[in-house]
Short mmCIF file of C-alpha atoms in Angstrom, two decimals:
data_model
loop_
_atom_site.label_atom_id
_atom_site.label_comp_id
_atom_site.label_asym_id
_atom_site.label_seq_id
_atom_site.Cartn_x
_atom_site.Cartn_y
_atom_site.Cartn_z
CA UNK A 42 -36.12 -10.01 0.14
CA UNK A 43 -35.40 -9.60 3.93
CA UNK A 44 -31.82 -9.19 1.90
CA UNK A 45 -32.32 -6.19 0.22
CA UNK A 46 -33.51 -3.95 3.59
CA UNK A 47 -29.28 -3.93 4.35
CA UNK A 48 -28.48 -2.41 0.91
CA UNK A 49 -31.15 0.45 2.70
CA UNK A 50 -30.08 0.39 6.02
CA UNK A 51 -25.86 0.98 5.84
CA UNK A 52 -25.83 4.09 3.89
CA UNK A 53 -28.18 5.99 6.18
CA UNK A 54 -26.09 4.81 9.41
CA UNK A 55 -22.29 4.60 8.76
CA UNK A 56 -22.59 7.66 5.77
CA UNK A 57 -20.31 9.49 7.67
CA UNK A 58 -17.45 7.06 8.40
CA UNK A 59 -14.96 5.03 6.76
CA UNK A 60 -13.81 1.53 4.90
CA UNK A 61 -11.30 -1.02 4.96
CA UNK A 62 -13.07 -3.60 3.18
CA UNK A 63 -12.19 -6.21 0.68
CA UNK A 64 -14.03 -6.67 -2.27
CA UNK A 65 -16.58 -9.60 -2.30
CA UNK A 66 -14.75 -11.78 0.81
CA UNK A 67 -14.33 -9.58 3.47
CA UNK A 68 -11.51 -9.98 6.18
CA UNK A 69 -11.60 -10.38 9.29
CA UNK A 70 -8.62 -11.24 11.01
CA UNK A 71 -6.57 -8.18 9.47
CA UNK A 72 -10.15 -6.55 12.63
CA UNK A 73 -9.15 -8.09 15.33
CA UNK A 74 -7.44 -6.64 18.17
CA UNK A 75 -7.14 -7.57 21.93
CA UNK A 76 -8.00 -5.05 24.17
CA UNK A 77 -5.98 -3.45 27.33
CA UNK A 78 -8.10 -3.92 29.98
CA UNK A 79 -11.48 -6.79 29.99
CA UNK A 80 -14.90 -4.88 29.18
CA UNK A 81 -15.70 -2.86 26.12
CA UNK A 82 -13.53 -0.65 23.71
CA UNK A 83 -14.87 1.40 20.52
CA UNK A 84 -13.18 2.89 17.53
CA UNK A 85 -14.29 4.36 14.28
CA UNK A 86 -12.84 5.71 11.00
CA UNK A 87 -13.57 8.48 9.22
CA UNK A 88 -13.17 9.75 5.45
CA UNK A 89 -15.13 11.77 2.81
CA UNK A 90 -14.44 13.89 -0.43
CA UNK A 91 -15.98 15.64 -2.88
CA UNK A 92 -14.71 16.93 -6.59
CA UNK A 93 -16.25 18.76 -8.61
CA UNK A 94 -14.97 19.62 -12.67
CA UNK A 95 -16.03 18.10 -15.72
CA UNK A 96 -18.26 15.55 -13.43
CA UNK A 97 -19.31 15.61 -9.58
CA UNK A 98 -17.69 12.79 -7.09
CA UNK A 99 -18.41 12.07 -4.40
CA UNK A 100 -16.71 9.65 -1.63
CA UNK A 101 -18.06 8.59 1.19
CA UNK A 102 -15.97 6.02 3.17
CA UNK A 103 -17.27 4.58 7.76
CA UNK A 104 -16.37 2.30 9.47
CA UNK A 105 -17.21 1.76 13.18
CA UNK A 106 -16.35 -1.32 15.52
CA UNK A 107 -16.76 -3.07 19.41
CA UNK A 108 -14.34 -5.23 21.17
CA UNK A 109 -15.76 -6.64 24.25
CA UNK A 110 -13.05 -9.62 26.90
CA UNK A 111 -13.82 -10.96 29.09
CA UNK A 112 -11.59 -13.69 31.56
CA UNK A 113 -12.01 -15.97 28.03
CA UNK A 114 -14.64 -15.07 26.03
CA UNK A 115 -14.38 -12.28 23.48
CA UNK A 116 -16.48 -10.71 21.25
CA UNK A 117 -16.67 -8.22 18.12
CA UNK A 118 -18.87 -6.55 15.83
CA UNK A 119 -18.11 -4.73 13.05
CA UNK A 120 -19.99 -2.72 10.27
CA UNK A 121 -18.57 -0.84 7.13
CA UNK A 122 -20.32 1.13 4.85
CA UNK A 123 -18.67 2.47 1.12
CA UNK A 124 -19.69 4.51 -1.06
CA UNK A 125 -18.38 6.02 -4.23
CA UNK A 126 -19.97 7.99 -6.58
CA UNK A 127 -19.81 9.34 -10.31
CA UNK A 128 -22.22 11.15 -11.35
CA UNK A 129 -25.85 9.35 -11.29
CA UNK A 130 -23.57 6.21 -11.76
CA UNK A 131 -22.24 4.34 -8.31
CA UNK A 132 -19.14 3.05 -8.54
CA UNK A 133 -18.47 1.38 -5.96
CA UNK A 134 -21.35 0.85 -3.59
CA UNK A 135 -20.22 -2.17 -0.87
CA UNK A 136 -21.30 -2.47 3.39
CA UNK A 137 -21.38 -5.51 5.34
CA UNK A 138 -22.28 -6.64 9.51
CA UNK A 139 -20.50 -8.62 10.93
CA UNK A 140 -21.00 -10.55 15.19
CA UNK A 141 -18.46 -13.03 16.31
CA UNK A 142 -18.30 -14.33 19.36
CA UNK A 143 -14.72 -17.13 20.41
CA UNK A 144 -14.12 -18.59 23.93
CA UNK A 145 -11.16 -19.67 25.26
CA UNK A 146 -10.29 -22.91 26.01
CA UNK A 147 -6.57 -22.85 26.96
CA UNK A 148 -3.82 -20.81 25.76
CA UNK A 149 -3.65 -21.47 21.83
CA UNK A 150 -6.65 -22.63 21.49
CA UNK A 151 -10.01 -20.77 20.82
CA UNK A 152 -13.15 -22.34 19.41
CA UNK A 153 -15.09 -19.43 17.31
CA UNK A 154 -18.67 -18.72 15.77
CA UNK A 155 -19.42 -16.27 13.89
CA UNK A 156 -22.39 -15.03 11.25
CA UNK A 157 -22.23 -11.97 8.42
CA UNK A 158 -24.35 -9.95 6.10
CA UNK A 159 -23.22 -7.98 3.29
CA UNK A 160 -23.52 -6.45 -0.39
CA UNK A 161 -21.73 -5.50 -3.43
CA UNK A 162 -23.86 -3.61 -6.23
CA UNK A 163 -20.41 -3.77 -7.92
CA UNK A 164 -20.56 -7.23 -8.32
CA UNK A 165 -24.11 -8.06 -8.25
CA UNK A 166 -23.53 -9.18 -5.10
CA UNK A 167 -27.32 -8.15 -3.51
CA UNK A 168 -26.82 -11.05 -0.21
CA UNK A 169 -24.00 -12.75 1.30
CA UNK A 170 -25.66 -14.65 4.60
CA UNK A 171 -22.64 -16.44 6.31
CA UNK A 172 -23.03 -18.08 9.27
CA UNK A 173 -19.79 -20.63 10.47
CA UNK A 174 -18.06 -21.92 13.37
CA UNK A 175 -14.63 -23.63 14.11
CA UNK A 176 -10.71 -23.86 16.03
CA UNK A 177 -8.65 -20.86 15.80
CA UNK A 178 -5.03 -22.29 16.95
CA UNK A 179 -2.40 -19.91 17.81
CA UNK A 180 1.25 -21.08 16.40
CA UNK A 181 3.31 -18.66 18.55
CA UNK A 182 3.21 -18.22 22.34
CA UNK A 183 1.53 -14.65 22.85
CA UNK A 184 3.03 -11.95 23.31
CA UNK A 185 2.36 -8.90 22.77
CA UNK A 186 1.67 -7.61 19.40
CA UNK A 187 2.89 -10.41 17.44
CA UNK A 188 1.07 -13.46 16.30
CA UNK A 189 0.48 -16.31 13.47
CA UNK A 190 -2.52 -18.11 13.56
CA UNK A 191 -4.02 -20.44 11.85
CA UNK A 192 -7.97 -20.92 11.61
CA UNK A 193 -9.93 -23.97 9.99
CA UNK A 194 -14.23 -23.21 9.77
CA UNK A 195 -17.15 -25.30 8.83
CA UNK A 196 -19.42 -22.04 7.01
CA UNK A 197 -22.51 -21.64 5.49
CA UNK A 198 -23.04 -18.85 2.23
CA UNK A 199 -25.98 -18.68 1.13
CA UNK A 200 -25.68 -15.62 -2.06
CA UNK A 201 -28.65 -13.12 -3.85
CA UNK A 202 -27.75 -11.72 -6.56
CA UNK A 203 -29.18 -8.56 -8.76
CA UNK A 204 -31.28 -9.73 -11.98
CA UNK A 205 -30.48 -12.78 -11.65
CA UNK A 206 -32.13 -15.91 -10.68
CA UNK A 207 -28.59 -17.47 -9.86
CA UNK A 208 -28.45 -18.50 -6.49
CA UNK A 209 -26.23 -19.76 -4.26
CA UNK A 210 -26.19 -22.16 -1.18
CA UNK A 211 -22.70 -23.41 0.14
CA UNK A 212 -20.49 -25.51 2.45
CA UNK A 213 -17.78 -24.54 2.47
CA UNK A 214 -13.75 -24.76 4.20
CA UNK A 215 -13.11 -21.82 5.32
CA UNK A 216 -9.25 -22.38 6.07
CA UNK A 217 -6.54 -18.66 6.53
CA UNK A 218 -2.96 -18.29 8.31
CA UNK A 219 -2.71 -14.32 10.34
CA UNK A 220 0.68 -13.02 10.95
CA UNK A 221 0.73 -10.08 12.76
CA UNK A 222 4.43 -8.53 13.43
CA UNK A 223 6.42 -4.95 14.80
CA UNK A 224 8.60 -3.44 12.59
CA UNK A 225 9.38 -0.37 15.03
CA UNK A 226 7.77 0.83 18.08
CA UNK A 227 5.30 2.71 15.06
CA UNK A 228 5.09 0.36 12.79
CA UNK A 229 3.35 -2.61 12.50
CA UNK A 230 2.44 -5.01 9.66
CA UNK A 231 -0.01 -7.99 8.73
CA UNK A 232 -0.94 -9.85 7.20
CA UNK A 233 -3.59 -12.38 6.10
CA UNK A 234 -4.49 -14.96 3.31
CA UNK A 235 -7.98 -17.48 3.09
CA UNK A 236 -8.37 -19.95 1.22
CA UNK A 237 -11.91 -20.59 0.91
CA UNK A 238 -13.11 -23.72 -1.45
CA UNK A 239 -16.74 -25.69 -1.50
CA UNK A 240 -16.44 -28.62 0.44
CA UNK A 241 -16.05 -31.90 -1.35
CA UNK A 242 -15.56 -29.47 -4.65
CA UNK A 243 -11.17 -27.93 -4.39
CA UNK A 244 -12.00 -27.51 -8.87
CA UNK A 245 -13.00 -23.69 -7.80
CA UNK A 246 -10.82 -22.23 -5.35
CA UNK A 247 -11.58 -18.62 -3.48
CA UNK A 248 -8.71 -16.57 -2.40
CA UNK A 249 -8.36 -13.68 -0.59
CA UNK A 250 -5.58 -11.71 1.04
CA UNK A 251 -5.19 -8.39 3.21
CA UNK A 252 -2.31 -6.78 3.69
CA UNK A 253 -1.24 -3.46 5.88
CA UNK A 254 0.92 -1.05 7.38
CA UNK A 255 0.31 0.37 10.63
CA UNK A 256 1.83 3.37 11.34
CA UNK A 257 1.29 5.07 14.24
CA UNK A 258 1.36 8.73 15.15
CA UNK A 259 -0.38 8.91 18.66
CA UNK A 260 -2.41 7.62 21.22
CA UNK A 261 -5.64 8.08 19.01
CA UNK A 262 -4.24 8.54 15.73
CA UNK A 263 -2.47 6.62 12.95
CA UNK A 264 -1.79 6.22 9.50
CA UNK A 265 -3.27 3.06 7.49
CA UNK A 266 -2.04 1.38 3.87
CA UNK A 267 -4.06 -1.42 3.07
CA UNK A 268 -3.90 -3.69 -0.45
CA UNK A 269 -6.97 -5.98 -0.34
CA UNK A 270 -7.42 -8.95 -2.74
CA UNK A 271 -9.70 -10.99 -3.63
CA UNK A 272 -9.77 -14.11 -7.01
CA UNK A 273 -12.99 -16.27 -6.93
CA UNK A 274 -13.41 -18.12 -10.02
CA UNK A 275 -16.80 -19.21 -9.84
CA UNK A 276 -18.16 -15.30 -9.53
CA UNK A 277 -16.44 -14.89 -12.73
CA UNK A 278 -18.14 -18.25 -14.38
CA UNK A 279 -21.61 -17.90 -13.95
CA UNK A 280 -21.57 -14.09 -14.35
CA UNK A 281 -18.68 -12.63 -17.15
CA UNK A 282 -19.43 -9.00 -16.62
CA UNK A 283 -17.46 -9.84 -13.08
CA UNK A 284 -13.86 -9.91 -12.75
CA UNK A 285 -12.54 -13.20 -11.21
CA UNK A 286 -10.04 -10.72 -9.56
CA UNK A 287 -10.32 -7.46 -8.00
CA UNK A 288 -8.30 -6.19 -5.46
CA UNK A 289 -7.40 -2.45 -3.68
CA UNK A 290 -5.01 -0.10 -2.17
CA UNK A 291 -6.19 1.66 0.65
CA UNK A 292 -5.04 3.91 2.15
CA UNK A 293 -6.20 6.74 5.01
CA UNK A 294 -6.02 7.94 8.63
CA UNK A 295 -7.52 5.62 11.79
CA UNK A 296 -8.70 7.09 14.91
CA UNK A 297 -9.60 5.06 18.55
CA UNK A 298 -10.94 5.97 21.40
#
């Protein structure tokens, strides 16, 4: 399948980049950013580690983002990759591409459309393709440094799994609430919670949460701490070896250009 190309391309394209990724659900809200002026803005995260003792452990993490801001339009492109290898075994091997376009209908209402490709080896997810659209509503008046938004989007999802005849073709409701508040001049807290049930079936919901603290060191460098949590009851039901609930806590540095 053509989706398998994703697994081969990501390690080559982002071998030296860093990642902040939430298991099988990717939270995009915590990656949003509004450029200070019209035009393009970019960001790269970098991390890597090699440990040699009784075993050889290699860690490579990377991400790149591009933001585009027009008078009423907003574009966002993200690409991330993560590899943690112990000996010949991949403890973690995942990545994704995401593109999102938004058009401001007024000060508080934006209509968005997005598409995404991702994979996660340890969760047996060989390919996931998403496409969706819907409104994003600002609950607070625009103010620099803070936000409180809700989104109610329709999403089509196609999933393929390693060594399995099972595949999903789902129509989902993708809802979220997202908040960002400065705690001090240097410290900012953000949180996003997703609820993504199957349309017309709310028996096995999918939940995801991301909390982030970012401490600004300089105009181009900051320290970040991210807690990611995901629960997917159907994935654990269909694949008993895959946990229903996964989480990660990632600390690192962010460089801006």
